[in-house]
Tab-separated table of C-alpha atoms in Angstrom:
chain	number	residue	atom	x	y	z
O	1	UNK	CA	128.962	118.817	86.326
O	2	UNK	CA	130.609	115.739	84.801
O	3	UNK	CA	129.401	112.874	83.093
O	4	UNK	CA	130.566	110.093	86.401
O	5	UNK	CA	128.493	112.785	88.846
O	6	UNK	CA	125.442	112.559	86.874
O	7	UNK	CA	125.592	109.049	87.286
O	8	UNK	CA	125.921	109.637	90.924
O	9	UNK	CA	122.804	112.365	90.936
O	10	UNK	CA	121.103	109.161	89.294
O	11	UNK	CA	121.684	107.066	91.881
O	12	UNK	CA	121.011	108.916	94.462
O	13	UNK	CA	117.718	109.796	92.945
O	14	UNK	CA	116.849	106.576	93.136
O	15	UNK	CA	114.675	104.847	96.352
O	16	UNK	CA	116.554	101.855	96.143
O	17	UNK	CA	120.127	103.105	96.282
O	18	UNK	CA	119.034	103.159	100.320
O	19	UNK	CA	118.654	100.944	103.143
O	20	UNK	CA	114.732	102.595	103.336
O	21	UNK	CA	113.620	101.400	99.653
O	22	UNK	CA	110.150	102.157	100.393
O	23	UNK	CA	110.457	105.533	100.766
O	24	UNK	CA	110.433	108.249	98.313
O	25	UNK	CA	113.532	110.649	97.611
O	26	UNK	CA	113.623	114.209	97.472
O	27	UNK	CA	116.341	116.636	95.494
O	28	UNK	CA	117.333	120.346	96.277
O	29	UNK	CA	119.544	121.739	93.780
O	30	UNK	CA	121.873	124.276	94.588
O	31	UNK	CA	124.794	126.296	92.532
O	32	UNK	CA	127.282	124.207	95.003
O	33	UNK	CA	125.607	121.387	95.693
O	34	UNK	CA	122.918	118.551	95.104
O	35	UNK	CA	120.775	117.677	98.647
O	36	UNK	CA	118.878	114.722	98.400
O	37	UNK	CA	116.063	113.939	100.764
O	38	UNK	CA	115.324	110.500	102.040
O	39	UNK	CA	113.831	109.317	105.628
O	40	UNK	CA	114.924	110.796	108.007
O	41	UNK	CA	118.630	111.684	106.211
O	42	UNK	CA	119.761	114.314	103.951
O	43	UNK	CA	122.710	113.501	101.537
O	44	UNK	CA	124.587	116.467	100.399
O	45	UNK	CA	126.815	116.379	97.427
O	46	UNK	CA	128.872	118.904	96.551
O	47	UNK	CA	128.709	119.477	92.602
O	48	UNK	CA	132.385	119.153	90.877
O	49	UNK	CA	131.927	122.954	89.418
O	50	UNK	CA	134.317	125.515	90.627
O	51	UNK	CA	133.706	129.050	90.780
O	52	UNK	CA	135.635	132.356	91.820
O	53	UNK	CA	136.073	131.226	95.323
O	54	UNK	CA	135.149	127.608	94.891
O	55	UNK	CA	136.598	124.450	93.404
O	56	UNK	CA	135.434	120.958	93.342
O	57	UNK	CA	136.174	119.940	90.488
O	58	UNK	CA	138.653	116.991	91.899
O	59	UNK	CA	138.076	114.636	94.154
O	60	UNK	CA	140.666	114.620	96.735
O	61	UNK	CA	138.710	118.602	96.952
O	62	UNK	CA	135.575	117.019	97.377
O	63	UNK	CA	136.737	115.032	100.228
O	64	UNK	CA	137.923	117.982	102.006
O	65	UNK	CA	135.292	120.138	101.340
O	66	UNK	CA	132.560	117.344	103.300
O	67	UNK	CA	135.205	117.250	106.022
O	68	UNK	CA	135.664	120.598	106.426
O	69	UNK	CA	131.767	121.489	106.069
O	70	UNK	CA	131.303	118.455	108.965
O	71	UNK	CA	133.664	119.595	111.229
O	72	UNK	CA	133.052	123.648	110.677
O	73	UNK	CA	128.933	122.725	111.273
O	74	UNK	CA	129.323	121.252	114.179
O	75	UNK	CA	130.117	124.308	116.190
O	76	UNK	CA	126.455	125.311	115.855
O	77	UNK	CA	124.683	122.461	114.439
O	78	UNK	CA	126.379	118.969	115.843
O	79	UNK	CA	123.173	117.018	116.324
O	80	UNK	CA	122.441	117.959	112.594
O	81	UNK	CA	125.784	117.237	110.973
O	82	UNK	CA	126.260	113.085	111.309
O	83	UNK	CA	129.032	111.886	109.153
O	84	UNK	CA	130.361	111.745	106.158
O	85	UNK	CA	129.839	108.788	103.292
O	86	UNK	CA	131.218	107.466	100.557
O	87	UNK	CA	129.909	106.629	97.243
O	88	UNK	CA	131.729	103.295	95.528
O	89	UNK	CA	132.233	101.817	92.476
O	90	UNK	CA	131.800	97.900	93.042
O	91	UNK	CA	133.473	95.436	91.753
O	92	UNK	CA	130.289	94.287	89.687
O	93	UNK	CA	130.044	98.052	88.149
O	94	UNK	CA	127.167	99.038	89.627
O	95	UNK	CA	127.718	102.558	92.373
O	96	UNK	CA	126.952	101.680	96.451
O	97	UNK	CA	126.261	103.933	99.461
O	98	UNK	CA	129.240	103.691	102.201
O	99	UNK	CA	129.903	100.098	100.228
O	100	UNK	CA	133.678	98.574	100.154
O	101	UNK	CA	134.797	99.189	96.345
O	102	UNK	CA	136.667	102.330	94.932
O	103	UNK	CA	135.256	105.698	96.032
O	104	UNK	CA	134.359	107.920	93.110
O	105	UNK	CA	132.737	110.344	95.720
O	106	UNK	CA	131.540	111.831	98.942
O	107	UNK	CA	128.863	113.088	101.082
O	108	UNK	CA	127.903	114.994	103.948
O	109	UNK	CA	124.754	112.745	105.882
O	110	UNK	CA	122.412	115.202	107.914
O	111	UNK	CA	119.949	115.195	110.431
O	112	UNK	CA	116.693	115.754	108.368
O	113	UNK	CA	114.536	118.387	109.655
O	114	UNK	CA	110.695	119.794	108.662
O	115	UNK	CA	111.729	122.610	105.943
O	116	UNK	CA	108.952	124.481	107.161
O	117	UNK	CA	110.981	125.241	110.479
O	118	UNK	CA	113.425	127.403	108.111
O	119	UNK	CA	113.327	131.205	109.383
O	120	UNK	CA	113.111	132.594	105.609
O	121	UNK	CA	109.728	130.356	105.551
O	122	UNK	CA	108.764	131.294	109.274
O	123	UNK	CA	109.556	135.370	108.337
O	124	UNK	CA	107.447	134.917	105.200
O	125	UNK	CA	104.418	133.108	107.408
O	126	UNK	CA	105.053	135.616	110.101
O	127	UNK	CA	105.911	132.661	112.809
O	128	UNK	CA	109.208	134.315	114.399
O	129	UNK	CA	108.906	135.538	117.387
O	130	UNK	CA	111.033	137.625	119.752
O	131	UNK	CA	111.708	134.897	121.825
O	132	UNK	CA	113.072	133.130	119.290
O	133	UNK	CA	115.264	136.585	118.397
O	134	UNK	CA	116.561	136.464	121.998
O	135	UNK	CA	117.435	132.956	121.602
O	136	UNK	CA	119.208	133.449	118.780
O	137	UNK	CA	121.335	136.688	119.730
O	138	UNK	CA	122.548	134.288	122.760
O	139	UNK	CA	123.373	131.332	120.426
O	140	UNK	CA	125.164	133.646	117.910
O	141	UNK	CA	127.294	135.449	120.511
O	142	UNK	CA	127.936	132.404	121.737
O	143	UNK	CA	129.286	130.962	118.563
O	144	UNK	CA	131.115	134.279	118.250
O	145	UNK	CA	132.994	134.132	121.487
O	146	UNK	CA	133.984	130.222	121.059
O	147	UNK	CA	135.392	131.342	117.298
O	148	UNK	CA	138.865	131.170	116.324
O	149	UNK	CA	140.591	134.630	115.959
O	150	UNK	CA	141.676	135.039	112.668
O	151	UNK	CA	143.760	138.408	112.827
O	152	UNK	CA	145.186	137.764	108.904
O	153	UNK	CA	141.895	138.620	107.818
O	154	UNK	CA	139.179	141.095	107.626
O	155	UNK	CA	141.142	144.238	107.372
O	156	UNK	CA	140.658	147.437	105.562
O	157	UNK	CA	141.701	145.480	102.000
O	158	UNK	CA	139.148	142.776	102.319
O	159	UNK	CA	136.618	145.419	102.950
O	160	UNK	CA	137.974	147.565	99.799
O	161	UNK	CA	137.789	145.027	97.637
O	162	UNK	CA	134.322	143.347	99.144
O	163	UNK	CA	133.295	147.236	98.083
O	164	UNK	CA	134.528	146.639	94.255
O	165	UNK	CA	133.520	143.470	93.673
O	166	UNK	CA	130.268	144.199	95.048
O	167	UNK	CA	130.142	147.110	92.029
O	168	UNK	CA	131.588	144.948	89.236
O	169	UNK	CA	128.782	142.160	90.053
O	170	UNK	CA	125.982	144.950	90.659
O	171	UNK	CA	127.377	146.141	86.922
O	172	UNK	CA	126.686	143.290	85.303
O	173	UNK	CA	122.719	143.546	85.394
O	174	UNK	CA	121.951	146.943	84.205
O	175	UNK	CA	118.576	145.640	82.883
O	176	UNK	CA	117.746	144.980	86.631
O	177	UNK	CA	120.102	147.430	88.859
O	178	UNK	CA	119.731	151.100	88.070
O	179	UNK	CA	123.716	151.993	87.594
O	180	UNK	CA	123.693	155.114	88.768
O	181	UNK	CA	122.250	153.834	92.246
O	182	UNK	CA	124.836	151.478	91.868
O	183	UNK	CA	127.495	153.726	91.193
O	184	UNK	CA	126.612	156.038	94.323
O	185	UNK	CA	126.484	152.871	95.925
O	186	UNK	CA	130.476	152.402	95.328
O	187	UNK	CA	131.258	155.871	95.997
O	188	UNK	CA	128.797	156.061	99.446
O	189	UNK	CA	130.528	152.821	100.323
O	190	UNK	CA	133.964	153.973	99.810
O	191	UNK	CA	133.555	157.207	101.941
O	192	UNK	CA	132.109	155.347	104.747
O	193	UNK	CA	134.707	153.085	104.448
O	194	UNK	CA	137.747	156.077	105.070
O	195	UNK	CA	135.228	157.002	107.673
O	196	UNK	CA	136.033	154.106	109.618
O	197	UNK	CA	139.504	152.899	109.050
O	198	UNK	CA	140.250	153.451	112.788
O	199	UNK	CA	137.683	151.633	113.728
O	200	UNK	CA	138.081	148.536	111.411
O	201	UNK	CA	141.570	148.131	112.245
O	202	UNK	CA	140.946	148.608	115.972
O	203	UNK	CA	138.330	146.031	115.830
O	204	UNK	CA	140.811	143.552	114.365
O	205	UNK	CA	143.672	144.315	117.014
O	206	UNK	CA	140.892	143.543	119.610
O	207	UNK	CA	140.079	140.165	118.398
O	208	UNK	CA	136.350	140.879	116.538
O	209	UNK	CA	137.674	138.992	113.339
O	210	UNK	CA	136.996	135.571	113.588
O	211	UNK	CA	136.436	132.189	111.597
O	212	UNK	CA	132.655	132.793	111.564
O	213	UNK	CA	129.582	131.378	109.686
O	214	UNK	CA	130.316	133.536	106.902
O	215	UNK	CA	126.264	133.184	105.175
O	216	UNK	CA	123.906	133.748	108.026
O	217	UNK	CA	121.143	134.167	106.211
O	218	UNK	CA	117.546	133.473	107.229
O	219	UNK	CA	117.339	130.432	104.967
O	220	UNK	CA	120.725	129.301	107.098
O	221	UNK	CA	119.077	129.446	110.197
O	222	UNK	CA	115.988	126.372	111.251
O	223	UNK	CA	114.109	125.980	114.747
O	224	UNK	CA	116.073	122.237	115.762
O	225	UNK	CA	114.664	120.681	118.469
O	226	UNK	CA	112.944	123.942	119.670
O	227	UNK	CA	116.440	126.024	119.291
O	228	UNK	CA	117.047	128.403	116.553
O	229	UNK	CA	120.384	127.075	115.162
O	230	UNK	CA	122.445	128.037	112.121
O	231	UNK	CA	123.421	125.629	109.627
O	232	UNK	CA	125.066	125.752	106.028
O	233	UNK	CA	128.169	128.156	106.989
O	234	UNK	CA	130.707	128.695	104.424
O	235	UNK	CA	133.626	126.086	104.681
O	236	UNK	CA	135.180	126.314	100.957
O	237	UNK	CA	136.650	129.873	101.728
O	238	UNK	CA	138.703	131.212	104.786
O	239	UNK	CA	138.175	135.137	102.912
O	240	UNK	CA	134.634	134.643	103.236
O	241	UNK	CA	133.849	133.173	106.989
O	242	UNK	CA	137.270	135.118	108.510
O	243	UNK	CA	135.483	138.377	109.331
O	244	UNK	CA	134.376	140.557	111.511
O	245	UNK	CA	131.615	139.141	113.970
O	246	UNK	CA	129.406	142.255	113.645
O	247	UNK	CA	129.921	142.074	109.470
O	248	UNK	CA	128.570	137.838	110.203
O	249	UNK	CA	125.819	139.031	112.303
O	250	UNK	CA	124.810	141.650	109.753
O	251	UNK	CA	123.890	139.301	107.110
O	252	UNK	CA	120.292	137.970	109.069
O	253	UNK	CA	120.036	141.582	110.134
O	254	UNK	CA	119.523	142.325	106.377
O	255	UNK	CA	117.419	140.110	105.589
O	256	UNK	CA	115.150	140.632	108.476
O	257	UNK	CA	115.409	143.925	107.603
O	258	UNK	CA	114.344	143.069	103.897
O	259	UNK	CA	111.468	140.973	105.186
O	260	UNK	CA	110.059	144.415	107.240
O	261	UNK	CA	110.745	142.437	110.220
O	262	UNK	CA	113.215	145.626	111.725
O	263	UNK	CA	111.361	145.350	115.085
O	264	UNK	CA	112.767	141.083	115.281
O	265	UNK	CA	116.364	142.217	113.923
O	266	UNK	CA	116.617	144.867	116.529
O	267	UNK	CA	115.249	142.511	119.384
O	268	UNK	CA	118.067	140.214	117.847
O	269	UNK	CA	120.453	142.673	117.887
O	270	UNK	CA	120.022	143.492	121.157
O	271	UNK	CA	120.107	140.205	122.566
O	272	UNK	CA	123.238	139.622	121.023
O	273	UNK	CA	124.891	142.776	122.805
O	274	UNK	CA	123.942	141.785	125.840
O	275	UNK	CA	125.448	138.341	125.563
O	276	UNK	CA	128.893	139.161	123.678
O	277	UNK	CA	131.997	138.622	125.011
O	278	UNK	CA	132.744	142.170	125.047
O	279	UNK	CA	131.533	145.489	124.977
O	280	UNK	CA	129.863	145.867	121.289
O	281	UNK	CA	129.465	149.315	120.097
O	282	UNK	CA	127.683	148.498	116.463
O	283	UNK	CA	129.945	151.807	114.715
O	284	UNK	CA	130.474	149.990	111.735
O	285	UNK	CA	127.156	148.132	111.395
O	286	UNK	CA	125.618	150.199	108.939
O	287	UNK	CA	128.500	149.475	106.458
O	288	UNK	CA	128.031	146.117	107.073
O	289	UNK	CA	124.402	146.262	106.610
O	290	UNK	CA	124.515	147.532	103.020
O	291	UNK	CA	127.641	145.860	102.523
O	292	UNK	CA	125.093	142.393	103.206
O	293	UNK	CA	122.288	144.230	101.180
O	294	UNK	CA	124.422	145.108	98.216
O	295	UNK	CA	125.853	141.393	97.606
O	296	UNK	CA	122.191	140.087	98.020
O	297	UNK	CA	121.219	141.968	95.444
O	298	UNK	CA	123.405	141.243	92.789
O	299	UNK	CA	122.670	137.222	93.314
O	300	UNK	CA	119.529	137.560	92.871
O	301	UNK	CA	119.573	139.809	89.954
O	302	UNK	CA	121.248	136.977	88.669
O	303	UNK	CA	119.428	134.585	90.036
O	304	UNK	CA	116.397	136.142	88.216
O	305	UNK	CA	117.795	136.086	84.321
O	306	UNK	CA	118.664	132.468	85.247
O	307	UNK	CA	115.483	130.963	86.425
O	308	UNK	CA	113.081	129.604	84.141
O	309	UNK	CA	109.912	130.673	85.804
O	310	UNK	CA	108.700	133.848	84.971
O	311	UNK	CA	106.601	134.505	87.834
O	312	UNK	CA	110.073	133.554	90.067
O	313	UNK	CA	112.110	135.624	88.086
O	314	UNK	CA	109.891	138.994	88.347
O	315	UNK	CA	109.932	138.458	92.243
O	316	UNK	CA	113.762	137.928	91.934
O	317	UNK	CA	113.965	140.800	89.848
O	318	UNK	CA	111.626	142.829	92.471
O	319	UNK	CA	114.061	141.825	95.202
O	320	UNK	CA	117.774	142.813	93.702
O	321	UNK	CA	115.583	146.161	93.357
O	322	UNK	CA	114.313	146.486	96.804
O	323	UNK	CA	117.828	145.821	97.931
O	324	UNK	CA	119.981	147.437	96.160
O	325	UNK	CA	118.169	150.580	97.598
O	326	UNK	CA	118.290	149.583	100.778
O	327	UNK	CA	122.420	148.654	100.555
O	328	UNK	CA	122.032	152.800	99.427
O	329	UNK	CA	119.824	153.872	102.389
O	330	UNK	CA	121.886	152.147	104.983
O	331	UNK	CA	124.625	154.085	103.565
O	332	UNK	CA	122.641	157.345	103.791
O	333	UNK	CA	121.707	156.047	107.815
O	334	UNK	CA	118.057	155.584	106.590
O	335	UNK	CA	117.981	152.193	108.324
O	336	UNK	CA	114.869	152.333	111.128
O	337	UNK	CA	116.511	149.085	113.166
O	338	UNK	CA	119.018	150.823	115.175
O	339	UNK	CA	116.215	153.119	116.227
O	340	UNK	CA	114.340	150.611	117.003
O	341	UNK	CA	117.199	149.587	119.069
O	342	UNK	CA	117.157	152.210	121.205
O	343	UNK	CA	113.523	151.648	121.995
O	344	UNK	CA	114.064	148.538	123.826
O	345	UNK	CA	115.089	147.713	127.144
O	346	UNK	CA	118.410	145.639	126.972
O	347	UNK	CA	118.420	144.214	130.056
O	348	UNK	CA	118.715	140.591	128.637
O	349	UNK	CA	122.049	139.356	130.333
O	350	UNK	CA	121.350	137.491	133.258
């Protein structure tokens, strides 16, 4: 963060920086970005901090960043993403909202919606249903079959070195992550990985790599308007969101998995074979699965050291745990979803 954004934070902190002035504001903090709450709008600013597959640290990247996040969002999400705004210097010194003087920076303006409609709150509550998992298997396939084909990416070395890296982060918490479960980890995923080279690279002759949402998470997904819709996909890195469209789908697999929800990510799953574009035979999924579970882990392993409540960073700790064995046990084909799976009638497609 720099000293002219923390002058912006201020600002935006502040009631009266809006055309509302008699309503209060609201901040989430993120390790990208700075949310701010007021009305019925949400301001996002991305934070000028650049990381190993981030950078917005100038301006000019800023700018492109809120574009491309805009324009990228709107494929599932256009009644939530609005337009972007500038922040100005004036000619009196003082910063403005969308105002006519220099622009020191930029933001993304969103729909506002009840946070309580986010499916990681609604899976901790126990409010989704399995309507709402056949909604959103139709909604994600549908996404999936409207997404540009990206063929450059998501072969066998993206996969290799999502493997590694997974294993140097994992490494770096040894106080958390037992590293010999993280080592077999590695070596489980590596095997698999030989296991299927056919199959990746058929998969990405036939199309299945994509320019997807690249973090469908639960916390990425809200009930808008009564429709389960994701939100918040990656937009700062084509090696993240160019993948396969099972690897995307994986990702709220995991965590419904993680929530003991197996039952709801199986009912999902099948929904969203029966709506694809094509025939999906789920061969790789279990790679994909731990793949998801592994890289959870490790962020919130280090999530955990960083936070500054110690009741929050013993449940963080007690969740890189939990998932780092289950990124082992999908390995191992100890994963009950895909039996679930073939428990229920998928008879969806109309």
């Amino acid at each position: 963060m720099n000293i002219l954004q923390d002058e912006v934070i201020a600002f935006l902190s502040k009631p009266s920086s809006y055309d509302t002035a008699n309503q209060p504001v609201e901040r989430i903090e993120t390790h990208g970005s700075v949310i701010f709450l007021h009305g019925d709008r949400a301001y996002k600013l991305k934070r000028a901090v650049a990381f190993a597959e981030l950078n917005f640290l100038s301006l000019q990247s800023r700018k492109k960043a809120c574009q491309a996040e805009l324009l990228l969002n709107r494929r599932t999400a256009p009644t939530l993403y609005l337009r972007l705004f500038s922040i100005t210097r004036q000619a009196n010194g003082q910063l403005a909202l969308n105002g006519r003087g220099r622009v020191v920076d930029w933001l993304v303006v969103m729909r506002r919606f009840d946070q309580d409609r986010l499916f990681d709150r609604m899976a901790v509550e126990g409010r989704l249903t399995e309507p709402m998992m056949d909604q959103l298997g139709i909604e994600i396939a549908r996404f999936h079959g409207h997404a540009q084909i990206t063929p450059s990416f998501g072969g066998l070395p993206d996969l290799k070195e999502e493997i590694e890296k997974n294993h140097r982060e994992m490494s770096r918490y040894p106080s958390i992550l037992d590293t010999t479960t993280v080592a077999a980890i590695a070596h489980a995923s590596r095997l698999l990985l030989e296991s299927l080279t056919g199959c990746i690279e058929d998969r990405r002759r036939e199309d299945r790599v994509r320019r997807c949402h690249g973090d469908m998470r639960l916390a990425n997904i809200c009930l808008l308007d009564g429709q389960p819709t994701l939100f918040d996909g990656i937009e700062f890195s084509e090696r993240i969101a160019c993948i396969d469209v099972l690897y995307d789908v994986a990702f709220v697999l995991m965590d419904l998995r993680h929530h003991g929800l197996e039952s709801l990510g199986a009912r999902l799953l099948s929904s969203y074979i029966n709506h694809c574009a094509w025939e999906e035979d789920c061969k790789p999924l279990a790679f994909f699965l731990s793949l998801r579970a592994a890289t959870r882990s490790f962020s919130l392993a280090g999530a955990a050291l960083r936070h500054a409540d110690q009741d929050k960073r013993y449940q963080k700790k007690v969740e890189a745990v939990q998932l780092m064995h289950q990124a082992l046990n999908d390995l191992h084909g100890e994963n009950p979803l895909l039996g679930h799976l073939s428990s229920i009638e998928t008879s969806i497609r109309t």
